[in-house]
mmJSON file of the N, C-alpha and C atoms, coordinates in Angstrom:
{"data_MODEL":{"atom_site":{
"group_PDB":["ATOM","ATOM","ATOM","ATOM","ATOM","ATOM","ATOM","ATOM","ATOM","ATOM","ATOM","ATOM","ATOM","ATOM","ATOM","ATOM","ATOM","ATOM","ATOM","ATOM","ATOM","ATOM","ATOM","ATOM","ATOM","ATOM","ATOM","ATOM","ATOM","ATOM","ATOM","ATOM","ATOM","ATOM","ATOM","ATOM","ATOM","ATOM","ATOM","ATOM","ATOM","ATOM","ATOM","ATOM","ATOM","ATOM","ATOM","ATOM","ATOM","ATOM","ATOM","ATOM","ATOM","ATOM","ATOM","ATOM","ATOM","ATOM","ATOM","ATOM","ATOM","ATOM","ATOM","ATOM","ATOM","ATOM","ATOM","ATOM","ATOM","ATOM","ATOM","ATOM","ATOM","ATOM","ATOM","ATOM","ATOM","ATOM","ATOM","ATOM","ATOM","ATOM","ATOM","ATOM","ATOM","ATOM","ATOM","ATOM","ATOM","ATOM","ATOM","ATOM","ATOM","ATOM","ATOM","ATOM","ATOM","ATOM","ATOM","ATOM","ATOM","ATOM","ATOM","ATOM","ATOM","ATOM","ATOM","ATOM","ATOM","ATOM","ATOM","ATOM","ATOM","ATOM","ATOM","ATOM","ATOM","ATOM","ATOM","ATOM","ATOM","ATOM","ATOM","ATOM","ATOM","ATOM","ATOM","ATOM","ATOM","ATOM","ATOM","ATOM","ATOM","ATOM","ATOM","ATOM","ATOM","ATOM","ATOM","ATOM","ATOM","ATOM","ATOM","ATOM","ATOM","ATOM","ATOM","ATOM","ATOM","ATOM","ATOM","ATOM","ATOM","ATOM","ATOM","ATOM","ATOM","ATOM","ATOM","ATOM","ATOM","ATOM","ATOM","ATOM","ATOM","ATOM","ATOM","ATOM","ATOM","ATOM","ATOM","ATOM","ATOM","ATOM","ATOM","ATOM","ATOM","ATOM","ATOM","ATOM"],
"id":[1,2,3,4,5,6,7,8,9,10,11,12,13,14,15,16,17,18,19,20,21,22,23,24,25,26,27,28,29,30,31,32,33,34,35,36,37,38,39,40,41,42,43,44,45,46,47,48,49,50,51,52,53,54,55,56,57,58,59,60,61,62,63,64,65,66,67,68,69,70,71,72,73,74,75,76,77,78,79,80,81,82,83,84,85,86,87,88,89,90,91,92,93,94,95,96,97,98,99,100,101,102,103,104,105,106,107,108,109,110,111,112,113,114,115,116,117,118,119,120,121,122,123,124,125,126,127,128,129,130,131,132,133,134,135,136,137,138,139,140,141,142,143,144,145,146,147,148,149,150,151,152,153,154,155,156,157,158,159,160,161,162,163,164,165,166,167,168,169,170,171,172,173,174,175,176,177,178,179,180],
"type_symbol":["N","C","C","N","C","C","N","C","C","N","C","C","N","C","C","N","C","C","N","C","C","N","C","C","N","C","C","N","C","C","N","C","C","N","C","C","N","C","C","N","C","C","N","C","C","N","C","C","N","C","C","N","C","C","N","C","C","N","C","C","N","C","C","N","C","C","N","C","C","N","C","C","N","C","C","N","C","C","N","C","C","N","C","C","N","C","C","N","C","C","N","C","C","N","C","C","N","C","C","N","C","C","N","C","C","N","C","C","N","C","C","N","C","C","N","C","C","N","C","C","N","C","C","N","C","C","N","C","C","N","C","C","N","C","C","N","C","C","N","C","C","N","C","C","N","C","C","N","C","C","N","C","C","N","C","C","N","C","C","N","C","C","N","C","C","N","C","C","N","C","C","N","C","C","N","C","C","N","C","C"],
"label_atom_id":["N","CA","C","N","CA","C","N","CA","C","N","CA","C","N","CA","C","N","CA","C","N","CA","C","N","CA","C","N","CA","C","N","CA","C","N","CA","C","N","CA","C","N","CA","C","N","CA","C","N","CA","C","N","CA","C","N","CA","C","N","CA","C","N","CA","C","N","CA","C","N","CA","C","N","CA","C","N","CA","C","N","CA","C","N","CA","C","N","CA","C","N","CA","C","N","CA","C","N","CA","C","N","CA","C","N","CA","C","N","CA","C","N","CA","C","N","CA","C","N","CA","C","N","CA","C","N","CA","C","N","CA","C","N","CA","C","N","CA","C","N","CA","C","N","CA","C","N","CA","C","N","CA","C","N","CA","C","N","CA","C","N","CA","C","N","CA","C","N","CA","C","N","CA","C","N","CA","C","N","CA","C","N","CA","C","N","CA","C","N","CA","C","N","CA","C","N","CA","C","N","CA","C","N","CA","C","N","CA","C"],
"label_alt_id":[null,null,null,null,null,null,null,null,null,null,null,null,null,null,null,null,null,null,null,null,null,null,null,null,null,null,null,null,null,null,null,null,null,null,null,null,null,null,null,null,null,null,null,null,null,null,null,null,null,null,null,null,null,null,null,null,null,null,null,null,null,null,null,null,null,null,null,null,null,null,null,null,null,null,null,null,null,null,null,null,null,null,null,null,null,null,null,null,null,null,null,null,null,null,null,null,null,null,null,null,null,null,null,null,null,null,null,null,null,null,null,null,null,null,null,null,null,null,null,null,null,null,null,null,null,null,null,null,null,null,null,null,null,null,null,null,null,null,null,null,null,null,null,null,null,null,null,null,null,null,null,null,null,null,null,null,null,null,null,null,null,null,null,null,null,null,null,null,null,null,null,null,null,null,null,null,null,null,null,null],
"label_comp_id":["UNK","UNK","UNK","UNK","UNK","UNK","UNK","UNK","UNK","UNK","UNK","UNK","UNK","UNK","UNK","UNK","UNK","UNK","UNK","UNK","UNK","UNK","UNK","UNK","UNK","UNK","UNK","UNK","UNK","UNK","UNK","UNK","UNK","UNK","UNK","UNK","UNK","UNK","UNK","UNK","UNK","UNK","UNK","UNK","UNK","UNK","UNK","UNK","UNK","UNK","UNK","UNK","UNK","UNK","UNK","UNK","UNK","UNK","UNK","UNK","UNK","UNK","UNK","UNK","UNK","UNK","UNK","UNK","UNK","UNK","UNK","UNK","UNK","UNK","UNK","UNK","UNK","UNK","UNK","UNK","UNK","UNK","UNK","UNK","UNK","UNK","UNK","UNK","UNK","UNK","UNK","UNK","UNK","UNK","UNK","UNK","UNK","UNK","UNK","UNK","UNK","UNK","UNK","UNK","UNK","UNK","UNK","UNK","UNK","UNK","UNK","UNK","UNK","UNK","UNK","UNK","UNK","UNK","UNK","UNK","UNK","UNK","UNK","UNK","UNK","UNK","UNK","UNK","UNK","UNK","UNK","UNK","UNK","UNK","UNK","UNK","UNK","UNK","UNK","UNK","UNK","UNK","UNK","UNK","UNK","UNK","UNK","UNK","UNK","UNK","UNK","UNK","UNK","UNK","UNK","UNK","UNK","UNK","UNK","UNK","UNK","UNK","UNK","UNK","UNK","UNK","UNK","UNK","UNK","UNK","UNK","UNK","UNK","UNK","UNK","UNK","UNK","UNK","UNK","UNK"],
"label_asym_id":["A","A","A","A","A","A","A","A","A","A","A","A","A","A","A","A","A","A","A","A","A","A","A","A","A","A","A","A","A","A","A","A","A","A","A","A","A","A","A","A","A","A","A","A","A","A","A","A","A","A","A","A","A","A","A","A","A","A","A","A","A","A","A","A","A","A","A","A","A","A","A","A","A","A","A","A","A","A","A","A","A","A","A","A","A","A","A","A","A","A","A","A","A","A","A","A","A","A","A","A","A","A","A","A","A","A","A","A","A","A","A","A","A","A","A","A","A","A","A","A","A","A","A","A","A","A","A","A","A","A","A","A","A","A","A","A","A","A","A","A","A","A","A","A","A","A","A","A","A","A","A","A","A","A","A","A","A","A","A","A","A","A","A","A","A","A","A","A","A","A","A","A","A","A","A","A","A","A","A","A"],
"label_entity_id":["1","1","1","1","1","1","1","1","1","1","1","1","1","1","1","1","1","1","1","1","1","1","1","1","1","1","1","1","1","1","1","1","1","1","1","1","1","1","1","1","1","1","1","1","1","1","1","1","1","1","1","1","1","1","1","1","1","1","1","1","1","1","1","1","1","1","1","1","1","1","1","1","1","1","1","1","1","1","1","1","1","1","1","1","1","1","1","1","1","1","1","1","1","1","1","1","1","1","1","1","1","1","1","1","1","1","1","1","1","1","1","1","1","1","1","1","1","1","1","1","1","1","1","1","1","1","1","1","1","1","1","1","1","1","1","1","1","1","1","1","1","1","1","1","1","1","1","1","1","1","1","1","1","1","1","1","1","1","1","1","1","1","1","1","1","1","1","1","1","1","1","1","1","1","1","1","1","1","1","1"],
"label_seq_id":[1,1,1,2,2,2,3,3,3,4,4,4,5,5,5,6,6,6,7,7,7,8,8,8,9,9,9,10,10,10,11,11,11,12,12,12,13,13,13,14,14,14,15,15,15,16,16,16,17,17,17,18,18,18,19,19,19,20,20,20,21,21,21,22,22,22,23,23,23,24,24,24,25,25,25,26,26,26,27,27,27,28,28,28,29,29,29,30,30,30,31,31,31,32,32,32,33,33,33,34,34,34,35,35,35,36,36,36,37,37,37,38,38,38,39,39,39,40,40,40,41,41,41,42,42,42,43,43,43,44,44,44,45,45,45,46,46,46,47,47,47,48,48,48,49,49,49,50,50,50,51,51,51,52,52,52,53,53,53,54,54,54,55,55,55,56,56,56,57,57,57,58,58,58,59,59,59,60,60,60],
"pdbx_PDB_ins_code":[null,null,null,null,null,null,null,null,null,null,null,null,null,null,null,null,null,null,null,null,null,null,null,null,null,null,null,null,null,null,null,null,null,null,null,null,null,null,null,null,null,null,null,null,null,null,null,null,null,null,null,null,null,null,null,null,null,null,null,null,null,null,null,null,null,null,null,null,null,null,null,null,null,null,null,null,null,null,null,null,null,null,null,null,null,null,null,null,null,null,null,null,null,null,null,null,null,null,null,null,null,null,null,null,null,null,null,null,null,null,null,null,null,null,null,null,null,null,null,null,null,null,null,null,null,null,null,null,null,null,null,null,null,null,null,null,null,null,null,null,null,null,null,null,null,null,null,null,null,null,null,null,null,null,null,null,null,null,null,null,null,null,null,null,null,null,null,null,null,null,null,null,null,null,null,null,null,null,null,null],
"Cartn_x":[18.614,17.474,17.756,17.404,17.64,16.517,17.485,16.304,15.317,14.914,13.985,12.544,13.486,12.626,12.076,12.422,12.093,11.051,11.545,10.709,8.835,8.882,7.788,7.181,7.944,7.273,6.413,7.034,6.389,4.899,5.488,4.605,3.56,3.413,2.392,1.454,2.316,1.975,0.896,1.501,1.089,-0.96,-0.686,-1.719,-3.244,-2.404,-3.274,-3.92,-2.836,-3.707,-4.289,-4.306,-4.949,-6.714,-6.438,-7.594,-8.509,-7.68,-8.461,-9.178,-8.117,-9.053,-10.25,-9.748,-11.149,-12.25,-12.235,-13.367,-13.933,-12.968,-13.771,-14.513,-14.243,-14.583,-15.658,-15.99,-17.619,-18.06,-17.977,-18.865,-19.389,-18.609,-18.883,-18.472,-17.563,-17.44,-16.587,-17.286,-16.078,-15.363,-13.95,-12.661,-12.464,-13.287,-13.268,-12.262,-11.481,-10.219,-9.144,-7.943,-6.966,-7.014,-6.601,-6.785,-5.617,-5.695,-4.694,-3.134,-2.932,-1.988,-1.048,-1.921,-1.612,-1.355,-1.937,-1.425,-0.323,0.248,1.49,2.273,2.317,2.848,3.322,2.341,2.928,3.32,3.024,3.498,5.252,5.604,6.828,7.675,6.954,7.779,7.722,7.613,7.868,7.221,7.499,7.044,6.03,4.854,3.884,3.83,3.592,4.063,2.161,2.317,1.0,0.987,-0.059,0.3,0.74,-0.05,1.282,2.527,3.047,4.226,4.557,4.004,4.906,5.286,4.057,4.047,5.263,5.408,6.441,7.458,7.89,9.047,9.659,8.411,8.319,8.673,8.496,8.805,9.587,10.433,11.925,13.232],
"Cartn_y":[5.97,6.776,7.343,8.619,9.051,8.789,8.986,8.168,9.362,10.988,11.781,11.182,10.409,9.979,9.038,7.931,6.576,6.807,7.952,8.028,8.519,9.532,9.773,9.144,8.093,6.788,6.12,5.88,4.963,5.42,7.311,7.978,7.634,8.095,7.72,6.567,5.548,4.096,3.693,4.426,4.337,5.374,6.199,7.185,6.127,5.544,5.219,3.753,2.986,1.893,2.472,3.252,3.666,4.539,4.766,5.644,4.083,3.052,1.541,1.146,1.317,0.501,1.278,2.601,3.808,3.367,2.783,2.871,1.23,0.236,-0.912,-0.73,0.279,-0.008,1.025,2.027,3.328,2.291,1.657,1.234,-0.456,-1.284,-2.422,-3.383,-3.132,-4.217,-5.111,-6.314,-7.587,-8.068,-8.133,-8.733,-10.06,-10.753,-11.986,-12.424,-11.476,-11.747,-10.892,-11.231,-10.332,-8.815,-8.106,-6.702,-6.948,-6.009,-6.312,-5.771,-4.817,-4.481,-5.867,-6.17,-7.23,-8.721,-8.608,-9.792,-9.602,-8.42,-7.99,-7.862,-7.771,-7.688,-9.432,-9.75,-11.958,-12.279,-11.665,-12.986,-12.086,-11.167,-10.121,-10.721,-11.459,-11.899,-10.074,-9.778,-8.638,-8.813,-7.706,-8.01,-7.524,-7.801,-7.191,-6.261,-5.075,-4.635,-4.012,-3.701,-2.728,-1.848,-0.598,0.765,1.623,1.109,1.858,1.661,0.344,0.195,1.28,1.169,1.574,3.315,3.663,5.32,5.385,4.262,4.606,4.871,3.824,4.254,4.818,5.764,6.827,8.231,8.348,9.274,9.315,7.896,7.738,9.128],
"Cartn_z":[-8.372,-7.979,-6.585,-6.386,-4.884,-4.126,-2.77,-1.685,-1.659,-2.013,-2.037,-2.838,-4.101,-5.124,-4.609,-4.158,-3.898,-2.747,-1.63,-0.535,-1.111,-2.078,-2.472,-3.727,-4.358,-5.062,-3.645,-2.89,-1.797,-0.904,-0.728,-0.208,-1.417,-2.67,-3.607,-3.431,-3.539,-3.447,-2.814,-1.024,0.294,-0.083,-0.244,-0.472,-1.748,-2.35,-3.129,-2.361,-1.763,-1.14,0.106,0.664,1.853,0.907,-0.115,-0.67,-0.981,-1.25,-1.972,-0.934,0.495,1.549,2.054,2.068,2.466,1.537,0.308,-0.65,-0.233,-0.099,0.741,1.624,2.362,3.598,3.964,3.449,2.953,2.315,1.103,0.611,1.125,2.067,2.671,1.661,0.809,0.01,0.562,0.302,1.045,0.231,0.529,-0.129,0.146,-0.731,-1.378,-2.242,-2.753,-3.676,-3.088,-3.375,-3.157,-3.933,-3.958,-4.512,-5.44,-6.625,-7.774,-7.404,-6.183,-6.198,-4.692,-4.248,-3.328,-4.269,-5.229,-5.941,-6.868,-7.43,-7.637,-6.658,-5.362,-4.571,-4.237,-4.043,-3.976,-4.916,-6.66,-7.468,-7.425,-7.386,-7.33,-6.007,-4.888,-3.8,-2.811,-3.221,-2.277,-0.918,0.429,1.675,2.18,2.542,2.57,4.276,4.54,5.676,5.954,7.159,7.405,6.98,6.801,6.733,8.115,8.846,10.1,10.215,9.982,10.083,8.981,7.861,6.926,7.234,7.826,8.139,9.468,9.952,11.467,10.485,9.312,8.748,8.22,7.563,6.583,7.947,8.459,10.035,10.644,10.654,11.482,10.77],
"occupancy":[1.0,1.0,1.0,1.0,1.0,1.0,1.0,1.0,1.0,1.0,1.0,1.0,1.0,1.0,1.0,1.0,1.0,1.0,1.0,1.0,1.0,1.0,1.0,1.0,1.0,1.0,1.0,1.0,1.0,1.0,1.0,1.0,1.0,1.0,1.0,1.0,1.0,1.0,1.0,1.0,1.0,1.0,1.0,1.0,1.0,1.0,1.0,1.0,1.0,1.0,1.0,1.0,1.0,1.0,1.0,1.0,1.0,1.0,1.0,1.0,1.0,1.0,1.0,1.0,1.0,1.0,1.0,1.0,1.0,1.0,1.0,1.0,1.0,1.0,1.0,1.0,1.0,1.0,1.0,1.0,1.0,1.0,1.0,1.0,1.0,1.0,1.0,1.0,1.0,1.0,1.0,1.0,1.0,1.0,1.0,1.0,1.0,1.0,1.0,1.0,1.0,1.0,1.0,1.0,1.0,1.0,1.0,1.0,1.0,1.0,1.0,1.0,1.0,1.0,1.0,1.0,1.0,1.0,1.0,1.0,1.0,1.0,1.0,1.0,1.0,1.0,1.0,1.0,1.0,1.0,1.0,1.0,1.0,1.0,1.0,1.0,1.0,1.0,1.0,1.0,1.0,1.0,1.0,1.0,1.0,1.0,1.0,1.0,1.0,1.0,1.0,1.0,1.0,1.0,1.0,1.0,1.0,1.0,1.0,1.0,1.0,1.0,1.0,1.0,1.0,1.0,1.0,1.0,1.0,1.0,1.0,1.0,1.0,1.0,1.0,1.0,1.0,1.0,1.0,1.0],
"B_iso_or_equiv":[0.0,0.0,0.0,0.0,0.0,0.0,0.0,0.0,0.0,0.0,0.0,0.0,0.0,0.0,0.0,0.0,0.0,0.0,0.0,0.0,0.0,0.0,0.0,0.0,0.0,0.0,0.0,0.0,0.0,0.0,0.0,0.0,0.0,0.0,0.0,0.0,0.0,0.0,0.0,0.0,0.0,0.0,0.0,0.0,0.0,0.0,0.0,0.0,0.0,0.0,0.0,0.0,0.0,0.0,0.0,0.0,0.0,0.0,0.0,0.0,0.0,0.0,0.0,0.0,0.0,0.0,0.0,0.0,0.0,0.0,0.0,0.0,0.0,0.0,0.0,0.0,0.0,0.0,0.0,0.0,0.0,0.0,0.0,0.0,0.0,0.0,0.0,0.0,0.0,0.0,0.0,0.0,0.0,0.0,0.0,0.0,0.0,0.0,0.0,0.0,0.0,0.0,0.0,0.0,0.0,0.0,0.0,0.0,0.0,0.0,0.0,0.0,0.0,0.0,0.0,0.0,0.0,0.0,0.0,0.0,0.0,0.0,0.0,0.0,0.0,0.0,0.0,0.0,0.0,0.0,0.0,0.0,0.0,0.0,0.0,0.0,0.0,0.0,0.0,0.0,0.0,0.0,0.0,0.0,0.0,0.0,0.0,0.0,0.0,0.0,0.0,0.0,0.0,0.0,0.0,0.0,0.0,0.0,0.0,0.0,0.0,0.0,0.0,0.0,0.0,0.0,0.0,0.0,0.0,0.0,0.0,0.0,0.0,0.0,0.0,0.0,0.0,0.0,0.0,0.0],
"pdbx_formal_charge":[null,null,null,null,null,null,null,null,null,null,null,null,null,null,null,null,null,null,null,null,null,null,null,null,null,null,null,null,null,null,null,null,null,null,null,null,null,null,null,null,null,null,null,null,null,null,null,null,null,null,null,null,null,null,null,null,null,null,null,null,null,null,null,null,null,null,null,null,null,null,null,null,null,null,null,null,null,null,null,null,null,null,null,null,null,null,null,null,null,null,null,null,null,null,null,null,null,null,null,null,null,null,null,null,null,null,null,null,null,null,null,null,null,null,null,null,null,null,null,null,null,null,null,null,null,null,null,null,null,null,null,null,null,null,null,null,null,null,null,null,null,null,null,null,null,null,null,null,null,null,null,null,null,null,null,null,null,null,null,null,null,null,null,null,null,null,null,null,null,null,null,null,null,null,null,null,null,null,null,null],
"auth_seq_id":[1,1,1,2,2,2,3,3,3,4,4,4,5,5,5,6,6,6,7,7,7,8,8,8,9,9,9,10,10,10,11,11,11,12,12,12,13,13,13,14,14,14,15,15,15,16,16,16,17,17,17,18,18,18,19,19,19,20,20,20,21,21,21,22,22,22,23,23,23,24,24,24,25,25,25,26,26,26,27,27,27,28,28,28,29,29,29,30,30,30,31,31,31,32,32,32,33,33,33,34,34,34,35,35,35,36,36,36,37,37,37,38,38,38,39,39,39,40,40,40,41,41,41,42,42,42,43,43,43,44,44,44,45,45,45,46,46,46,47,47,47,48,48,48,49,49,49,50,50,50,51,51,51,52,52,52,53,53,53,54,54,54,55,55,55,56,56,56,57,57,57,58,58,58,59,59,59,60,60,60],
"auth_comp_id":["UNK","UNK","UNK","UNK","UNK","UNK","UNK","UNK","UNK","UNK","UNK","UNK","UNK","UNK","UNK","UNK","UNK","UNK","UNK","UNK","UNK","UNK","UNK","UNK","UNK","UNK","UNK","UNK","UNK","UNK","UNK","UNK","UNK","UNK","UNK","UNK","UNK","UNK","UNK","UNK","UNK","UNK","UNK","UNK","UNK","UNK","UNK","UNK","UNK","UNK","UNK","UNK","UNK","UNK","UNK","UNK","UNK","UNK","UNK","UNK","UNK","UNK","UNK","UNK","UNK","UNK","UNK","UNK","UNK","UNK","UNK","UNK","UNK","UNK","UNK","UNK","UNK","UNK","UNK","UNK","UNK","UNK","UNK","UNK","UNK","UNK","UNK","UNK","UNK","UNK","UNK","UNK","UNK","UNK","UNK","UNK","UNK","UNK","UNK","UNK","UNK","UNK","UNK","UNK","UNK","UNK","UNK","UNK","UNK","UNK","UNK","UNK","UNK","UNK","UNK","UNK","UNK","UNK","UNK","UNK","UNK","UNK","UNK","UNK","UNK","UNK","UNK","UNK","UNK","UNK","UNK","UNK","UNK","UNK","UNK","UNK","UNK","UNK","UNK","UNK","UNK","UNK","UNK","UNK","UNK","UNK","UNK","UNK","UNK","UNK","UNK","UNK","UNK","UNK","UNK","UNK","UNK","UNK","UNK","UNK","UNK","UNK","UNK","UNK","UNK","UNK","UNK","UNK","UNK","UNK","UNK","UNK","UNK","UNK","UNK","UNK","UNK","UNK","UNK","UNK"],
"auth_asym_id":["A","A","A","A","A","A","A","A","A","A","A","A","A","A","A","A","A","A","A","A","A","A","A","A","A","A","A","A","A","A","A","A","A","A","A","A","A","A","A","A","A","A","A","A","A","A","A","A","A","A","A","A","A","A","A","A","A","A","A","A","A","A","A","A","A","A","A","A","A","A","A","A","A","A","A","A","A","A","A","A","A","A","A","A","A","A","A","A","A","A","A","A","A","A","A","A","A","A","A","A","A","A","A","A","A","A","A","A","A","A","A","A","A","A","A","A","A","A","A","A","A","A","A","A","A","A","A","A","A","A","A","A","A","A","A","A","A","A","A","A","A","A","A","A","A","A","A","A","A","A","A","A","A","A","A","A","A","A","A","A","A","A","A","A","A","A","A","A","A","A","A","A","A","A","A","A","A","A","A","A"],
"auth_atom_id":["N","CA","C","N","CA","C","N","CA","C","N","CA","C","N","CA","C","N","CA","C","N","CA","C","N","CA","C","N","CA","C","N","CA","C","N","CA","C","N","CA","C","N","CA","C","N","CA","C","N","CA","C","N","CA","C","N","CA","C","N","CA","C","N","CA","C","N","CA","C","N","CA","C","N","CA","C","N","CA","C","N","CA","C","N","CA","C","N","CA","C","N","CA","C","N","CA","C","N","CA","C","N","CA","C","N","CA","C","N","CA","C","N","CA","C","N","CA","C","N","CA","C","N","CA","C","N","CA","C","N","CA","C","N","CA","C","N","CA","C","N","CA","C","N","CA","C","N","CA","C","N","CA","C","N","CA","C","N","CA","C","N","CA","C","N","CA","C","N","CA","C","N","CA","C","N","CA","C","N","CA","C","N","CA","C","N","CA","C","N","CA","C","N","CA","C","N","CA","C","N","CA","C","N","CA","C","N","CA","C"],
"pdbx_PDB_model_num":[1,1,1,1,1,1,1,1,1,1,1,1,1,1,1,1,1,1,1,1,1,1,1,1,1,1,1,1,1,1,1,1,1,1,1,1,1,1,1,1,1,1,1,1,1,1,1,1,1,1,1,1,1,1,1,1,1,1,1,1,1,1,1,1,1,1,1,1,1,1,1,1,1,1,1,1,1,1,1,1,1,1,1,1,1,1,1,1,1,1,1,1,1,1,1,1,1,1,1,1,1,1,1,1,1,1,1,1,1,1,1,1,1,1,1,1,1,1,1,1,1,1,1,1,1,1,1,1,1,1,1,1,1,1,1,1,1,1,1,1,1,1,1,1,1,1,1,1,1,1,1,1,1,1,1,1,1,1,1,1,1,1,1,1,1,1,1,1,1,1,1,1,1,1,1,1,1,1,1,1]
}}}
């Protein structure tokens, strides 16, 4: 896969959990559970990063 591709899988990714937390957070809902993509994210082992970080890296 090229890194063009991979970069805008991620950009996607990125866009959609930033739209999840905007909707927590207008509507006040409290996260009492992990969110479904954060729990694919732990049972997968993967690394969980901020979204700023992730935007510094997406910019370098």
């Amino acid at each position: 896969m090229s890194t063009s591709v991979e970069l805008n899988e991620i950009k996607k990714k990125l866009e959609t959990l930033e739209s999840m937390i905007r909707l927590l957070l207008e509507r006040g809902i409290p996260e009492d559970e992990p969110l479904p993509d954060e729990i694919e994210a732990i049972e997968s082992e993967d690394e969980l990063i901020s979204l700023e970080e992730a935007r510094k890296s997406l910019e370098d």
